[in-house]
Tab-separated table of C-alpha atoms in Angstrom:
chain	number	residue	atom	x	y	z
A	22	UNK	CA	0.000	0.000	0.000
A	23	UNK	CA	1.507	3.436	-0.707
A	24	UNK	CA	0.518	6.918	-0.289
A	25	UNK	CA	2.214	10.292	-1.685
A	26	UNK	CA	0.873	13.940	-2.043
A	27	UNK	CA	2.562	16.535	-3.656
A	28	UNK	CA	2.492	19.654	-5.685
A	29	UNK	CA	1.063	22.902	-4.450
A	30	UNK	CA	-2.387	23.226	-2.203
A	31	UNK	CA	-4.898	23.900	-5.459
A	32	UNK	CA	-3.248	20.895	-7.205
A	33	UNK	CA	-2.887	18.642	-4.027
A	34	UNK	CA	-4.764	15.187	-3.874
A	35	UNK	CA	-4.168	12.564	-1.344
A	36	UNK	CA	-3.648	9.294	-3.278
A	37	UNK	CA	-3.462	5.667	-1.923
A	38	UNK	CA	-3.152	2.439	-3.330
A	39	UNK	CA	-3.296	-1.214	-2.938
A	40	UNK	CA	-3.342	-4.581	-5.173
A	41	UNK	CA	-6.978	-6.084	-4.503
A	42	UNK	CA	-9.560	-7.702	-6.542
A	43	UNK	CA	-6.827	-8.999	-9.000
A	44	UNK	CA	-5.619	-5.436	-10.078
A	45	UNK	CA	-4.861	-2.145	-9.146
A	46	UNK	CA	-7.536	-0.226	-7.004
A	47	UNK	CA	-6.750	3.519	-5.535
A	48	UNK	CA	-9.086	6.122	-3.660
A	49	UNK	CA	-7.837	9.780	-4.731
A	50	UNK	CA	-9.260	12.846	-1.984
A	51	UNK	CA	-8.472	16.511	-2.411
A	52	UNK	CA	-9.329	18.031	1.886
A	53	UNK	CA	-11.034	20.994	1.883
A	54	UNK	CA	-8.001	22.647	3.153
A	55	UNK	CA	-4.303	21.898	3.927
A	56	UNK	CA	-5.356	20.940	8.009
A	57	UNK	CA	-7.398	17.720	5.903
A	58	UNK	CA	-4.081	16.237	4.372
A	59	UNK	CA	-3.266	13.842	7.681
A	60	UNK	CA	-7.043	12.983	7.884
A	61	UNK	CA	-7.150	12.367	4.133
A	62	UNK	CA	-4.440	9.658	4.175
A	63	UNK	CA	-5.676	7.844	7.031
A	64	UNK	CA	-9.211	7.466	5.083
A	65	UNK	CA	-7.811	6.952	2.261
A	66	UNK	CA	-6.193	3.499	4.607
A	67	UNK	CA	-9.388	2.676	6.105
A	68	UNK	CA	-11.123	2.398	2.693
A	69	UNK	CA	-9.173	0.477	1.194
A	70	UNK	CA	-9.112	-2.085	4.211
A	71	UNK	CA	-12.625	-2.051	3.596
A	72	UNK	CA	-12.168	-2.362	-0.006
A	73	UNK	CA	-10.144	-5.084	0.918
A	74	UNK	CA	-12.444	-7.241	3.413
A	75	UNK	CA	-15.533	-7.034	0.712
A	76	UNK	CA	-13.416	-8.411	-2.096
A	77	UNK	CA	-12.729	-11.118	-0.087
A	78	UNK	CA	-16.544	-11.689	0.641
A	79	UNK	CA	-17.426	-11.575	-3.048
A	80	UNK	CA	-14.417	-13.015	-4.753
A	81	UNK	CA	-15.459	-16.734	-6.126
A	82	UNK	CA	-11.413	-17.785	-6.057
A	83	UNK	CA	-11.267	-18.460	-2.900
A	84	UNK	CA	-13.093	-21.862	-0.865
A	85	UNK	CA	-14.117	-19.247	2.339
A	86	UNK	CA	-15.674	-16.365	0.693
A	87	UNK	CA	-19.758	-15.815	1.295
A	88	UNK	CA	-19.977	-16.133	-2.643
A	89	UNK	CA	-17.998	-19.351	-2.537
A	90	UNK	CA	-20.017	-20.992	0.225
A	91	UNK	CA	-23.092	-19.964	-1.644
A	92	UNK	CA	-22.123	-21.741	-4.500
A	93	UNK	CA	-21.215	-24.433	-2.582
A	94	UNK	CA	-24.005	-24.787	-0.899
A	95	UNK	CA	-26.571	-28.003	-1.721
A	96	UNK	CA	-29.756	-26.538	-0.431
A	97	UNK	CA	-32.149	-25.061	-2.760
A	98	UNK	CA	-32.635	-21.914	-0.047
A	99	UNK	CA	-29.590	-20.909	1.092
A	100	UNK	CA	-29.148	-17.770	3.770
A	101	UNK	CA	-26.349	-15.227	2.571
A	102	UNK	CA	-24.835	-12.528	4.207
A	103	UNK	CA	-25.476	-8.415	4.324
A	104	UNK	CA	-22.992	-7.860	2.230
A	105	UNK	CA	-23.644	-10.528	-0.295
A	106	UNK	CA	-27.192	-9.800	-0.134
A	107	UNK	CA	-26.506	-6.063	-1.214
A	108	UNK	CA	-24.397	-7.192	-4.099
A	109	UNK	CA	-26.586	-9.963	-5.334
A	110	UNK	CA	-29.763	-7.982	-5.299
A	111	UNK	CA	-28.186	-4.993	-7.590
A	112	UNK	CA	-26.986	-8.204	-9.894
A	113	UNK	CA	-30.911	-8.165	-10.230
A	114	UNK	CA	-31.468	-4.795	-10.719
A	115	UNK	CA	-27.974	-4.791	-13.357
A	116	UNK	CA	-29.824	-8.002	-14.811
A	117	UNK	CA	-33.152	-5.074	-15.282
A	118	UNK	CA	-30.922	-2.164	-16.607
A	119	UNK	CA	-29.592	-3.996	-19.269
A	120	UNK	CA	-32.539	-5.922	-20.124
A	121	UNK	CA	-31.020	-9.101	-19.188
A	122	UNK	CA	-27.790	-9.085	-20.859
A	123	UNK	CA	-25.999	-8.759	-17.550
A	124	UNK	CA	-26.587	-11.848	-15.935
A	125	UNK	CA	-24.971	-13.257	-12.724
A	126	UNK	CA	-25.453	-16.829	-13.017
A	127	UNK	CA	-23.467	-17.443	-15.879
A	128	UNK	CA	-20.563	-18.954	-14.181
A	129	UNK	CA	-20.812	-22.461	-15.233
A	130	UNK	CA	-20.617	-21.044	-18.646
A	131	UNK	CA	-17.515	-19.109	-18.223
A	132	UNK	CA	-15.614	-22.123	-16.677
A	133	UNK	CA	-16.350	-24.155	-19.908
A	134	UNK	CA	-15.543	-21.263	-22.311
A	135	UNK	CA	-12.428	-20.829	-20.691
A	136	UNK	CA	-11.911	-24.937	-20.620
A	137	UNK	CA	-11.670	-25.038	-16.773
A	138	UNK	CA	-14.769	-27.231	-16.303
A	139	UNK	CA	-15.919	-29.979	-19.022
A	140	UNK	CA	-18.428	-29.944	-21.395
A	141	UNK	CA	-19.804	-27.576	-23.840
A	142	UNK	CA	-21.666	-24.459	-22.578
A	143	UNK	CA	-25.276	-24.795	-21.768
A	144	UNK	CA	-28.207	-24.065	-23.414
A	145	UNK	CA	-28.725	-20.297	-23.675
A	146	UNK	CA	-31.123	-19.010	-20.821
A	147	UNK	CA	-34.210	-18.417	-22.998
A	148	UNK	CA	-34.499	-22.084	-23.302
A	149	UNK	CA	-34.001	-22.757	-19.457
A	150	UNK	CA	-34.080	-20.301	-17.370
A	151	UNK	CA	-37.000	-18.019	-16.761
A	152	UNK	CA	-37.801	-17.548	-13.110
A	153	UNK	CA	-34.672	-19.020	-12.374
A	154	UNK	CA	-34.128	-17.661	-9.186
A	155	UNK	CA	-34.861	-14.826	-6.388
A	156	UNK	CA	-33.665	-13.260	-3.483
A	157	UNK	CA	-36.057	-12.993	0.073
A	158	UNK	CA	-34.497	-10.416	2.037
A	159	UNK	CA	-34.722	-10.460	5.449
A	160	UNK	CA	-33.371	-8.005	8.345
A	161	UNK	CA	-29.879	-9.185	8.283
A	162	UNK	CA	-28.932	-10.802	4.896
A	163	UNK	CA	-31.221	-12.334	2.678
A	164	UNK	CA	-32.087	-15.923	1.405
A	165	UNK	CA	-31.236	-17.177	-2.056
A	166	UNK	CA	-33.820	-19.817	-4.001
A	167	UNK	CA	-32.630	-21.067	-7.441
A	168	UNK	CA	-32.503	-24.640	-9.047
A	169	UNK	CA	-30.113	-27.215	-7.753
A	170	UNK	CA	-26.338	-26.371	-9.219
A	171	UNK	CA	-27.176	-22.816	-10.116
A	172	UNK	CA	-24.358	-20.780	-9.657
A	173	UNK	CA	-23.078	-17.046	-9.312
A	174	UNK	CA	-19.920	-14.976	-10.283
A	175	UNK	CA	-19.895	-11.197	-9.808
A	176	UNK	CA	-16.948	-10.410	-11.223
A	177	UNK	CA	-17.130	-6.834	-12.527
A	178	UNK	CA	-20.938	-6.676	-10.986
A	179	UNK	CA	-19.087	-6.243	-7.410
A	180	UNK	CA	-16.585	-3.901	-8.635
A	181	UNK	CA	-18.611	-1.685	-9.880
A	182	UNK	CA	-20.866	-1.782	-6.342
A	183	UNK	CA	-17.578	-1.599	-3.982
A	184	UNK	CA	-16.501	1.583	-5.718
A	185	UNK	CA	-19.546	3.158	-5.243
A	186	UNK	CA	-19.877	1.431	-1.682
A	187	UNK	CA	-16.221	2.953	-0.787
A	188	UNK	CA	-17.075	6.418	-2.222
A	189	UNK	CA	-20.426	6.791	0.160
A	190	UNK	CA	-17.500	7.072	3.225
A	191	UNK	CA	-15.909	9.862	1.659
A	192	UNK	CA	-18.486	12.433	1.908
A	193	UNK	CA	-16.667	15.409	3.501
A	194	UNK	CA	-14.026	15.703	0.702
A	195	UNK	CA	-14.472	18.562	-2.053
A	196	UNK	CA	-13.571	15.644	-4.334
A	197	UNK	CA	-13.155	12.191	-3.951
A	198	UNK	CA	-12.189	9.310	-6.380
A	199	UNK	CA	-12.299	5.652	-5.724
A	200	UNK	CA	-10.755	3.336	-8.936
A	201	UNK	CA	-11.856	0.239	-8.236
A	202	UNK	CA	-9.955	-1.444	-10.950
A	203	UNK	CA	-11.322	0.060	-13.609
A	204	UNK	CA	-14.790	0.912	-12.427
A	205	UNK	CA	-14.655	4.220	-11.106
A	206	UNK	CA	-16.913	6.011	-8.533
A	207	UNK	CA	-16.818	10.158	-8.723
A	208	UNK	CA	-17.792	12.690	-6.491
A	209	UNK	CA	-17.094	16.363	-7.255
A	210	UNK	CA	-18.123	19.331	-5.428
A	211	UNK	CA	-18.947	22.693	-6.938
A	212	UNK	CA	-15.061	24.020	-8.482
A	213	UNK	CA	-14.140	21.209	-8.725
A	214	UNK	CA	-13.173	19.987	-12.413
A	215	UNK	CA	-11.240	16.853	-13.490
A	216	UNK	CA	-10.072	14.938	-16.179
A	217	UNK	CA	-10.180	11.581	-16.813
A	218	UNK	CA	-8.426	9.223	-19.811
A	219	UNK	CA	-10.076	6.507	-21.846
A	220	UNK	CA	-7.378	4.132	-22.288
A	221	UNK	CA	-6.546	3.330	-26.053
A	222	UNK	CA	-6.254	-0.931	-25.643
A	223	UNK	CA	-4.804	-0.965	-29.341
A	224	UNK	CA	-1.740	1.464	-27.905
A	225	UNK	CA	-0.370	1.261	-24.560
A	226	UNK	CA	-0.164	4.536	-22.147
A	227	UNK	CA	-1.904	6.304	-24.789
A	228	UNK	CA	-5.787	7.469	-24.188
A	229	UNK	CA	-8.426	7.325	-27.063
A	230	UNK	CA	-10.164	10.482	-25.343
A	231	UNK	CA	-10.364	12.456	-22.209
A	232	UNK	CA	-13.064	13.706	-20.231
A	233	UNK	CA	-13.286	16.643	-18.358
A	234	UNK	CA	-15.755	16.281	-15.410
A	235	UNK	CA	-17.128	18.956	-12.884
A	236	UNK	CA	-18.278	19.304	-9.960
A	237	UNK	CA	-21.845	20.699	-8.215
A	238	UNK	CA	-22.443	23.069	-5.774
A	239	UNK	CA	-24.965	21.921	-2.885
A	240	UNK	CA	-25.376	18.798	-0.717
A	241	UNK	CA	-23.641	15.560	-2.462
A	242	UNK	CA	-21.943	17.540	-5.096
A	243	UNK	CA	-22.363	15.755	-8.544
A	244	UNK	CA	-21.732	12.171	-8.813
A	245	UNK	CA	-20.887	10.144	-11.614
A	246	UNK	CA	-19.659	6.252	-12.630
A	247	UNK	CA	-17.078	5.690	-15.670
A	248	UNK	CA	-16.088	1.936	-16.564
A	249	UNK	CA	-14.824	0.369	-19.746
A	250	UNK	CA	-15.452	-3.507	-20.682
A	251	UNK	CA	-13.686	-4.851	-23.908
A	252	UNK	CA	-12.679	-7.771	-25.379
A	253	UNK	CA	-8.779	-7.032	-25.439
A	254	UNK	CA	-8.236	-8.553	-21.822
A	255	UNK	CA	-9.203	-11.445	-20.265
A	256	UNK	CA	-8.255	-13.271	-23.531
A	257	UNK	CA	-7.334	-16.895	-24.324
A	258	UNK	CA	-7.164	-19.471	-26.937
A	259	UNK	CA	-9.236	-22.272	-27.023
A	260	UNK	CA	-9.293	-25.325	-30.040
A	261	UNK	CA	-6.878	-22.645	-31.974
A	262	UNK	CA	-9.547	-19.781	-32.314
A	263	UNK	CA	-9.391	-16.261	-29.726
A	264	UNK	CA	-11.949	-15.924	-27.129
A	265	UNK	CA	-12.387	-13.987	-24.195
A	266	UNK	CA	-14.517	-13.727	-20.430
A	267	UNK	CA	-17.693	-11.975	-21.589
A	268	UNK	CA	-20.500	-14.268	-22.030
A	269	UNK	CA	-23.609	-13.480	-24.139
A	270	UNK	CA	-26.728	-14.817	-21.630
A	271	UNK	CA	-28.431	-15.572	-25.184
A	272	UNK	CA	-26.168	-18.247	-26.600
A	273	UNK	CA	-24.373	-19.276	-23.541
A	274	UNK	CA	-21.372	-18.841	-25.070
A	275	UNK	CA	-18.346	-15.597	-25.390
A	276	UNK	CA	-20.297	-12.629	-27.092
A	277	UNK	CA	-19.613	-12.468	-30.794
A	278	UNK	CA	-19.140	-8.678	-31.111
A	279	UNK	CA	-17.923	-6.143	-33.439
A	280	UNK	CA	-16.793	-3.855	-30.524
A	281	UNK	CA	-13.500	-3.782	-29.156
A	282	UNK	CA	-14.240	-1.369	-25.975
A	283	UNK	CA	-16.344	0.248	-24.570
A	284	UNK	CA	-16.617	3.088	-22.001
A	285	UNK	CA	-20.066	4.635	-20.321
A	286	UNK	CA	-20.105	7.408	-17.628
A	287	UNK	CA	-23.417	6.992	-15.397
A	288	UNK	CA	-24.605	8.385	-11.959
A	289	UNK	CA	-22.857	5.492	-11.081
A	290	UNK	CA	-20.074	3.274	-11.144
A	291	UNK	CA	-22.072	0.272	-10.544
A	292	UNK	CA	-24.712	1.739	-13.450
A	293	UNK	CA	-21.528	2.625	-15.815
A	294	UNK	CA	-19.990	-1.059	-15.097
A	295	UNK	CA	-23.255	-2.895	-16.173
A	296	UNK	CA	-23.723	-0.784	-19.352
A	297	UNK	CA	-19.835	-0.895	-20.435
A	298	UNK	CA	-20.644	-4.652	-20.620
A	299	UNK	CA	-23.873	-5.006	-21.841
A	300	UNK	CA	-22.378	-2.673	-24.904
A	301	UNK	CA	-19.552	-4.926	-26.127
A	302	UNK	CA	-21.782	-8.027	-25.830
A	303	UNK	CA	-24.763	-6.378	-27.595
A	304	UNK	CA	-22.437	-4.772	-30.424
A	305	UNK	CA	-21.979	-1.314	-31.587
A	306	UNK	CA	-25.139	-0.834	-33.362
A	307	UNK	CA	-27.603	-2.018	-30.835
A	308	UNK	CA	-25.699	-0.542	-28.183
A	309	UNK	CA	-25.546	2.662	-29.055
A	310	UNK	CA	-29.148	2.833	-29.535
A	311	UNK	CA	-29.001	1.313	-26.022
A	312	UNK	CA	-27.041	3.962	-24.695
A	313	UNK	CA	-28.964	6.871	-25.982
A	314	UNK	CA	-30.881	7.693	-23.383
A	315	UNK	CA	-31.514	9.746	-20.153
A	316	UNK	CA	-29.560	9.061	-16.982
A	317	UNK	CA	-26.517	7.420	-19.063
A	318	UNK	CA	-23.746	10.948	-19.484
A	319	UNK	CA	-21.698	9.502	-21.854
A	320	UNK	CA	-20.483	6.797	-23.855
A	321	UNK	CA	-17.253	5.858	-25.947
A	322	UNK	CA	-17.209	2.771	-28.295
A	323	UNK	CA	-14.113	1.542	-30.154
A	324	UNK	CA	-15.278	-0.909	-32.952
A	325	UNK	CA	-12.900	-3.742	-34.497
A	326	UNK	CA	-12.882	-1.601	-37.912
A	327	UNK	CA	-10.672	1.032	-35.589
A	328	UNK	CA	-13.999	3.187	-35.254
A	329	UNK	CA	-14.184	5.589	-32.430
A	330	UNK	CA	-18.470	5.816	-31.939
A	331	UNK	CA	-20.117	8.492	-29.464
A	332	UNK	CA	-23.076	9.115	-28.313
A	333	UNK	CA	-24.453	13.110	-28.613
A	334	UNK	CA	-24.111	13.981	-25.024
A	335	UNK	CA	-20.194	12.380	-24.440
A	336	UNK	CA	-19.525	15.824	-26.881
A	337	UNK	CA	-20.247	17.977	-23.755
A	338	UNK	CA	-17.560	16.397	-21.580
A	339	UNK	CA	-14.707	16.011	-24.306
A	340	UNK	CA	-11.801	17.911	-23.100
C-alpha cells in the first residue's frame, strides 16, 4: 500500500493504493483545506481495508468467501450474508438495466468457455431459465432460491458496487475518487473539475479520449460512474480460435461482437460497469441505440474496424 501527495495546495490530492480484486484499485481525496491532508491519508487506509475485506466476501477464487459458500451450498434456499445480499440484489437490478444481458449466473458457462470445467456451454437461458431464481431479504442478509447447481460470479458486478460502496465514506471531501480497478466512482463538489483518460487498448499509455468532469455546488456535489469492458483482456485461446470472459446470456457462449471497448459514464459506477458490458456483448449498433438515453452521461465505443463511436451527449464532456 503506498501513499504520496505533492504539488502545491490547489493541485494537491491525497492518493493511496493497494493490489486487490486482481488489479490495481486507488481512492484519490483533495481536503477541503491543507489541516485535511493527515485525515485524508488515514481514510484513504481505512477504505481500502474495507475495499479489501468485501473483495474477499465476493471473490469466487477463494473456498471461504460468502460467494464461494453460496455456490457451494446443496440446499435449494440458502441464507447469505449483508454484504452478499446487497451485491446480489443490484446483480438483479444490473440483470433489469440492461434488459437481461448482464446476468450473474453465468458462471458455469464461463468455466467451460475458458476450458476449466468440461463440457460444452449450456443451453442459452431463454431455453431454461426463466424464473430461475430470487432473493427474500430479510433483516440481516437475505435468502437465495434457485434450481439445484445454479451458480453465481460477480466479477465486474461487485466492482462496480464496492466503488460506489467505498465512495459513500468519503463524503466530507471537495472531491473524492475511488478506482476500483477500472470501475470508477466520482464525487465532485462545486469548483471542482477533473479529467479523466479513456485508455486506447490498441496502444499502450496512450488514451483514445479524455473527459473533463465537474463538480456541483450543494449537498452531495455531482456524482458520476465511468467503466470500460472490452474484449482485449481477459483473452485466451481455445481449439486454436481467440476468445475472451464476456459471455452473451443468449447463446451461452463468449459474445460475438464487433466492438473492441467500450466506455459509459453513469450516476454510477455500478450503473456505468453494467452498461460498459452489456455494450460490447450487444455490439456497436444495438448498443448505441441502447445507450442513448436519459440518466446514461456519456459513452465511448471503439469498434474492431478502428472506429471511435459516441453518443451526442459524451460531446459535452470532451476535453
Amino acid at each position: 500500500m503506498s501513499t504520496s501527495a505533492a504539488g502545491a495546495w490547489e493541485r494537491t490530492l491525497i492518493s493511496t493504493s493497494a493490489t486487490l480484486m486482481g488489479g490495481r484499485v486507488a481512492v484519490h481525496l483533495r481536503p477541503a483545506d491543507p489541516s485535511g491532508f493527515p485525515a485524508a491519508e488515514r481514510d484513504g487506509a481505512r477504505v481500502l481495508r474495507r475495499i479489501g475485506t468485501w473483495a474477499d466476501r465476493l471473490t469466487r477464487f477463494t473456498t471461504t468467501s460468502d460467494l464461494a459458500r453460496l455456490n457451494a451450498d446443496p440446499r435449494d434456499g440458502a441464507p447469505i450474508r449483508p454484504t452478499l445480499a446487497a451485491v446480489v440484489d443490484w446483480g438483479r437490478a444490473a440483470e433489469g438495466l440492461s434488459d437481461g444481458v448482464v446476468d450473474i449466473t453465468l458462471l458455469a458457462e464461463r468455466l467451460q468457455a475458458e476450458g476449466l470445467e468440461p463440457g460444452d456451454p449450456p443451453s442459452p437461458r431463454g431455453a431454461r431459465r426463466a424464473g430461475r431464481w430470487s432473493l427474500e431479504r430479510r433483516s440481516r442478509g437475505a435468502l437465495v432460491r434457485r434450481p439445484h447447481g445454479l451458480r453465481f460470479d460477480l466479477d465486474g458486478v461487485a466492482k462496480g458496487w464496492i466503488a460506489d460502496r467505498a465512495l459513500g465514506l468519503l463524503r466530507k471531501y471537495a472531491a473524492a475518487v475511488v478506482d476500483a480497478d477500472g470501475d470508477i466512482a466520482i464525487r465532485l463538489d462545486g469548483g471542482e473539475s477533473w479529467r479523466f483518460g479513456v485508455a486506447d487498448p490498441r496502444r499502450p499509455n496512450h488514451d483514445l479520449t479524455v473527459l473533463e468532469l465537474t463538480g456541483a455546488a450543494g449537498p452531495g456535489g455531482a456524482l458520476f460512474g465511468l467503466a470500460t469492458s472490452g474484449t482485449s483482456v481477459h483473452r485466451w485461446v481455445r481449439d486454436g480460435h481467440p476468445t475472451h470472459h464476456l459471455i452473451d446470456p443468449r447463446s451461452g457462449r463468449p459474445a460475438r461482437t464487433d466492438v473492441v471497448q467500450a466506455s459509459v459514464l453513469a450516476r454510477s459506477a455500478r450503473e456505468a460497469e453494467a452498461l460498459a458490458k452489456t455494450a460490447v456483448i450487444l455490439g456497436s449498433a444495438a448498443a448505441l441505440a441502447a445507450l442513448d438515453r436519459p440518466g446514461i452521461d456519456g459513452a465511448l465505443i471503439l469498434t474492431d474496424r478502428d472506429e471511435l463511436l459516441l453518443t451526442p451527449s459524451t460531446l459535452s464532456w470532451l476535453a
